[in-house]
mmCIF file of C-alpha atoms and ligand atoms in Angstrom:
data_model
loop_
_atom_site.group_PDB
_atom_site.id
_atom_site.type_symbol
_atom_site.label_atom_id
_atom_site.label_comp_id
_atom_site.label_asym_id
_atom_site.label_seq_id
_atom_site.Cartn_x
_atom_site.Cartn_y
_atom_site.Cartn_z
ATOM 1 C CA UNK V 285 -78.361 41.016 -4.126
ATOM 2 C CA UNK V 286 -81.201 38.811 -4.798
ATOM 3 C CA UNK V 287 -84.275 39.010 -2.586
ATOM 4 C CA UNK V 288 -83.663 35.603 -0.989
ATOM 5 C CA UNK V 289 -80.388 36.966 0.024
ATOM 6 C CA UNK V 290 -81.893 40.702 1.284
ATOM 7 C CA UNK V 291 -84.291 38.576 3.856
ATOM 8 C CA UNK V 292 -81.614 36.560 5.094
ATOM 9 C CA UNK V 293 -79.797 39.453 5.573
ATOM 10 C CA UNK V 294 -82.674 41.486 7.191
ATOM 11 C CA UNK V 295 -83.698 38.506 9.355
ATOM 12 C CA UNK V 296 -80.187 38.043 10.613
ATOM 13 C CA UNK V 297 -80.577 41.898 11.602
ATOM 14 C CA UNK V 298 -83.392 41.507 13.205
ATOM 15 C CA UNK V 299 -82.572 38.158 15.268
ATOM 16 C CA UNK V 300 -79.137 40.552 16.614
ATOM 17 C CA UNK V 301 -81.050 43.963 17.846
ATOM 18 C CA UNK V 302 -81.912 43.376 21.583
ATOM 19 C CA UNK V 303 -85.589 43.741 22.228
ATOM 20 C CA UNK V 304 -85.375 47.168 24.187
ATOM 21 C CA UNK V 305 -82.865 49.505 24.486
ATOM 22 C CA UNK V 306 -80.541 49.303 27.506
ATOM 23 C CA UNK V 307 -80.316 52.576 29.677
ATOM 24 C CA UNK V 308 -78.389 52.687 32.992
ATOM 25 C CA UNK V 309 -78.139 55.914 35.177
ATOM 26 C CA UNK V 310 -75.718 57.077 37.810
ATOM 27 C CA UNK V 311 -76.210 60.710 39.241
ATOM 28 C CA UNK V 312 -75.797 63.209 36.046
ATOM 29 C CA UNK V 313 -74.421 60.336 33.981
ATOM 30 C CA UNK V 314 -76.574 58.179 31.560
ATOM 31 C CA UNK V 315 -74.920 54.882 29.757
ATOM 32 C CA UNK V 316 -77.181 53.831 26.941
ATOM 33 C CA UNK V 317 -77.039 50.947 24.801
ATOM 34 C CA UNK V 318 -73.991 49.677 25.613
ATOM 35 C CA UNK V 319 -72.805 46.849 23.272
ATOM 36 C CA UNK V 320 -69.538 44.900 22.303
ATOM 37 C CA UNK V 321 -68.323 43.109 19.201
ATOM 38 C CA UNK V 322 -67.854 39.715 18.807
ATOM 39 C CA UNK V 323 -64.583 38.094 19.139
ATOM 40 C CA UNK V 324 -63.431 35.767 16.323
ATOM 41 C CA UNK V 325 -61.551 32.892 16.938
ATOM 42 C CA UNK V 326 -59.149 32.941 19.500
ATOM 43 C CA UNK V 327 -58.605 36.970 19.601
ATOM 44 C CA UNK V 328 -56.974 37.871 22.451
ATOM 45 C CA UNK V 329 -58.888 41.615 23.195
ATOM 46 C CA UNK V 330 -61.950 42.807 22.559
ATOM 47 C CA UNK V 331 -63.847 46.280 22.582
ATOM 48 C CA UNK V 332 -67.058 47.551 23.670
ATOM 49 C CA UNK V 333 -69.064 50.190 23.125
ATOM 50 C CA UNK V 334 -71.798 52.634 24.840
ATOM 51 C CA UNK V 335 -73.125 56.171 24.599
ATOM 52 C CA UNK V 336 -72.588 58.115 27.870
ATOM 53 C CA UNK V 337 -74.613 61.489 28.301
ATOM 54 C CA UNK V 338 -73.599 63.901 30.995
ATOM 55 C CA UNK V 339 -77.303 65.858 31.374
ATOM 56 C CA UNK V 340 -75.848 67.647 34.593
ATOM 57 C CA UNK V 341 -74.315 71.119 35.193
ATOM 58 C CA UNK V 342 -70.711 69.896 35.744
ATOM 59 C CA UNK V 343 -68.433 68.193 33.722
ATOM 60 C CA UNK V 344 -67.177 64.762 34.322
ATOM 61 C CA UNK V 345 -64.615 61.869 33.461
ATOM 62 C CA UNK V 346 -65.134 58.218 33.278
ATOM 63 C CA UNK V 347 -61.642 57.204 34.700
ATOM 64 C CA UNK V 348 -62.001 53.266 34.901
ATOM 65 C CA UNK V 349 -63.537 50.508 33.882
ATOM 66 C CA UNK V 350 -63.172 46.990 34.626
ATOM 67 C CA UNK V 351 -64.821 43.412 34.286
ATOM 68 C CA UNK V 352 -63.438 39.984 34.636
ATOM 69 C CA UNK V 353 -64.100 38.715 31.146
ATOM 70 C CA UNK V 354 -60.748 39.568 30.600
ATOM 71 C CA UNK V 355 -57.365 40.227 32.377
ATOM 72 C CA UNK V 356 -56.766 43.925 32.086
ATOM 73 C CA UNK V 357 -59.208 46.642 30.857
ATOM 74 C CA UNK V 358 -58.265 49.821 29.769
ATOM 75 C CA UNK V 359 -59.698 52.986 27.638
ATOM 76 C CA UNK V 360 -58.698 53.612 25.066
ATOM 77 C CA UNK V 361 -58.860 55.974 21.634
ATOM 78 C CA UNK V 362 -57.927 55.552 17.983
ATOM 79 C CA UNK V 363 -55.519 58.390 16.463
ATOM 80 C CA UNK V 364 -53.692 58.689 13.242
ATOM 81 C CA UNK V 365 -49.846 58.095 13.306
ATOM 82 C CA UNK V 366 -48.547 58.946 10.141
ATOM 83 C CA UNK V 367 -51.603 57.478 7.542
ATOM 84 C CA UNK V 368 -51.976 54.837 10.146
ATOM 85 C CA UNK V 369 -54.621 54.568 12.721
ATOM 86 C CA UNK V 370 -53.508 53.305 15.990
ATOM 87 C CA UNK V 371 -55.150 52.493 19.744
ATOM 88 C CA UNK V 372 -53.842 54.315 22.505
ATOM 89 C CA UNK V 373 -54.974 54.500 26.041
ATOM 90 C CA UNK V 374 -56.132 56.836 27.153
ATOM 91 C CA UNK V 375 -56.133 57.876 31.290
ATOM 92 C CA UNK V 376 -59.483 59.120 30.863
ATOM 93 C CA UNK V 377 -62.955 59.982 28.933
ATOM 94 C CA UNK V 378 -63.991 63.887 29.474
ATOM 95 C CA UNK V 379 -67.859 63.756 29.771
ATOM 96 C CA UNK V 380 -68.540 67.730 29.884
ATOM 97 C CA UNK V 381 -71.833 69.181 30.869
ATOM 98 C CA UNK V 382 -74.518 69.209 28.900
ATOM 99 C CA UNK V 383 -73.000 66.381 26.496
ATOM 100 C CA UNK V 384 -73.415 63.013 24.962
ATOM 101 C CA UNK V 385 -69.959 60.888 24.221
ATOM 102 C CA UNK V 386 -70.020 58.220 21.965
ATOM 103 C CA UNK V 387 -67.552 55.472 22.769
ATOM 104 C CA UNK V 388 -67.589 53.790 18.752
ATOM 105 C CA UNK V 389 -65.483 51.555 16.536
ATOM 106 C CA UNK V 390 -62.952 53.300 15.322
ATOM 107 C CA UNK V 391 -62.953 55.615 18.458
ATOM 108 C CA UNK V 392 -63.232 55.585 22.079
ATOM 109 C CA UNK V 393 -63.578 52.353 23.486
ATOM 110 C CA UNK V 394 -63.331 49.707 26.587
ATOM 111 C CA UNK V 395 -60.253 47.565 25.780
ATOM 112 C CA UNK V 396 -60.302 43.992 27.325
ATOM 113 C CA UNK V 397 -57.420 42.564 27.302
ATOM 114 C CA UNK V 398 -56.474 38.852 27.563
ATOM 115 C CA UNK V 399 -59.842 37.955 27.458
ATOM 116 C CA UNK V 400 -60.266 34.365 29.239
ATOM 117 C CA UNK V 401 -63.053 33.430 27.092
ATOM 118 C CA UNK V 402 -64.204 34.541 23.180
ATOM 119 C CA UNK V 403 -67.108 36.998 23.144
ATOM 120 C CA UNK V 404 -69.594 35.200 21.837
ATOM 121 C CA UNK V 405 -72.713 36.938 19.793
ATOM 122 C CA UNK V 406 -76.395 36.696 21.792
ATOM 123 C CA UNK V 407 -74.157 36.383 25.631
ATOM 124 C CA UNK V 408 -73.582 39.677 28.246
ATOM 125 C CA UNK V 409 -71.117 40.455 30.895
ATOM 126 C CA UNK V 410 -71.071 42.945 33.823
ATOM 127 C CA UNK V 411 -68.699 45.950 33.249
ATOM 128 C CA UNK V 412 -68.117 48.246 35.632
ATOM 129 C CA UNK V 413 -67.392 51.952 35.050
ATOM 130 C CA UNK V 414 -66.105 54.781 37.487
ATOM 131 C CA UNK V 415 -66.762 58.126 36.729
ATOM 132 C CA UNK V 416 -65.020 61.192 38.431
ATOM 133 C CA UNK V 417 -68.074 62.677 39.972
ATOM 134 C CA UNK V 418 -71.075 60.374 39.738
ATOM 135 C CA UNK V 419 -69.595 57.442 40.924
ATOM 136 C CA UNK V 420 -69.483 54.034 40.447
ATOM 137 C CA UNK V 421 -71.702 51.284 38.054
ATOM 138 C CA UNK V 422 -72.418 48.349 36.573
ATOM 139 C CA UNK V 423 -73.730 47.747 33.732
ATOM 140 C CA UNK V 424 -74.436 44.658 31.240
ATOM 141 C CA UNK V 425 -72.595 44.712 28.394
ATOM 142 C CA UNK V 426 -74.396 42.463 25.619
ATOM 143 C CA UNK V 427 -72.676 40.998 23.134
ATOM 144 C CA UNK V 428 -73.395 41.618 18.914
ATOM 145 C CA UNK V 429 -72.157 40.284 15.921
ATOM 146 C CA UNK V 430 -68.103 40.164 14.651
ATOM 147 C CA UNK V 431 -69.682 42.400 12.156
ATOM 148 C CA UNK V 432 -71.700 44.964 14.326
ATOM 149 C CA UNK V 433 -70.765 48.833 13.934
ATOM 150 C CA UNK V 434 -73.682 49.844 16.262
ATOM 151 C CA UNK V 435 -75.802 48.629 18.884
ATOM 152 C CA UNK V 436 -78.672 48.527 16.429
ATOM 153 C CA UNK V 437 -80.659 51.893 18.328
ATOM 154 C CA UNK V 438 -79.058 54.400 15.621
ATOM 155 C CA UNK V 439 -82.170 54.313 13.426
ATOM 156 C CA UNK V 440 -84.104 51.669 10.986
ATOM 157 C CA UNK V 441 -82.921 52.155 7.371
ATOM 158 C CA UNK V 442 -79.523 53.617 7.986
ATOM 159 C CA UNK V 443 -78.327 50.434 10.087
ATOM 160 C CA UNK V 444 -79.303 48.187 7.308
ATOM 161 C CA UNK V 445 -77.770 49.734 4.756
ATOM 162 C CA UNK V 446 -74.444 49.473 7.156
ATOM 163 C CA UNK V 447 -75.289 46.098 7.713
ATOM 164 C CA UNK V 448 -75.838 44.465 4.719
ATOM 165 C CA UNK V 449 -72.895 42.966 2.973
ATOM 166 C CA UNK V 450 -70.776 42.961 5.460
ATOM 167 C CA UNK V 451 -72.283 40.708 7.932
ATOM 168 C CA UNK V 452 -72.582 38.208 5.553
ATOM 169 C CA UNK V 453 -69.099 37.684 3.989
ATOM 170 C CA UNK V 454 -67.677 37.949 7.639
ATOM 171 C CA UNK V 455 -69.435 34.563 8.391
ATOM 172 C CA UNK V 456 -67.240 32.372 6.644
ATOM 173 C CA UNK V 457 -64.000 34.178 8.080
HETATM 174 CU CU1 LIG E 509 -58.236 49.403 22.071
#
């Protein structure tokens, strides 16, 4: 990679991560950073993303969530079948005491469903998650990059290095 190409890529970093990390609370129950991908083209679902920490003394689910960006929303997990890794849903997220869940590609995740619209990069929408105990909130789901694999708050040099090619050869998909 030439050097031109390393700033373009580092700028194009840069111009994605939002300016301060998101944090939402609800009782015990903390939602940070959450974040979805990109949709390309006309793709009919998309997924997003958030870390949910459970700092109380009781354990807890999230059992819904729901927005009107698209039709249906469901959660869901990834789990092998054979060598092949499949979404399921799932009826709910345990969130036990004391501990941080990370809904991720590749793992847990909001499904939307039908969206009605593409997810377009630099744009939010409301989501709005139920949890067992704690209750009921909304958050504001920003929107990164087709290419994204985290919301861009997992640490400096590690996030580049995840970044770097792949962002770039996804652009002319
Ligand atoms: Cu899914």
């Amino acid at each position: 990679m030439t050097i031109r190409l390393m700033i373009a890529a580092a700028a194009a970093i840069l111009a994605a991560l939002p300016v301060y990390a998101q944090e939402y609370r609800q009782g015990d129950i903390a939602i940070e950073n959450p974040w979805a991908r990109a949709t390309a083209g006309r793709a009919a679902n998309g997924a997003g993303f958030m870390k949910l920490v459970n700092s109380g003394s009781t354990d807890d689910r999230l059992i819904k969530a729901e927005t009107g960006v698209a039709k249906k929303t469901e959660l869901h997990t990834h789990m092998m079948e054979g060598d092949v890794m499949k979404m399921r849903p799932v009826p709910a997220i345990d969130l036990p005491a004391g501990q941080s869940v990370m809904l991720k590609p590749g793992g847990l995740h909001v499904m939307m469903m039908g969206l009605h619209d593409p997810l377009k990069q630099g744009e939010s929408f409301p989501v709005t998650l139920t949890f067992e105990k704690a209750g009921t909130v909304t958050v504001d789901v920003p929107i990164q990059s087709v290419g994204a694999k985290s919301s861009g708050h997992m640490g400096g040099h590690g996030h580049m290095k995840k970044h770097g090619h792949g962002d770039m050869k996804k652009k002319s998909e």
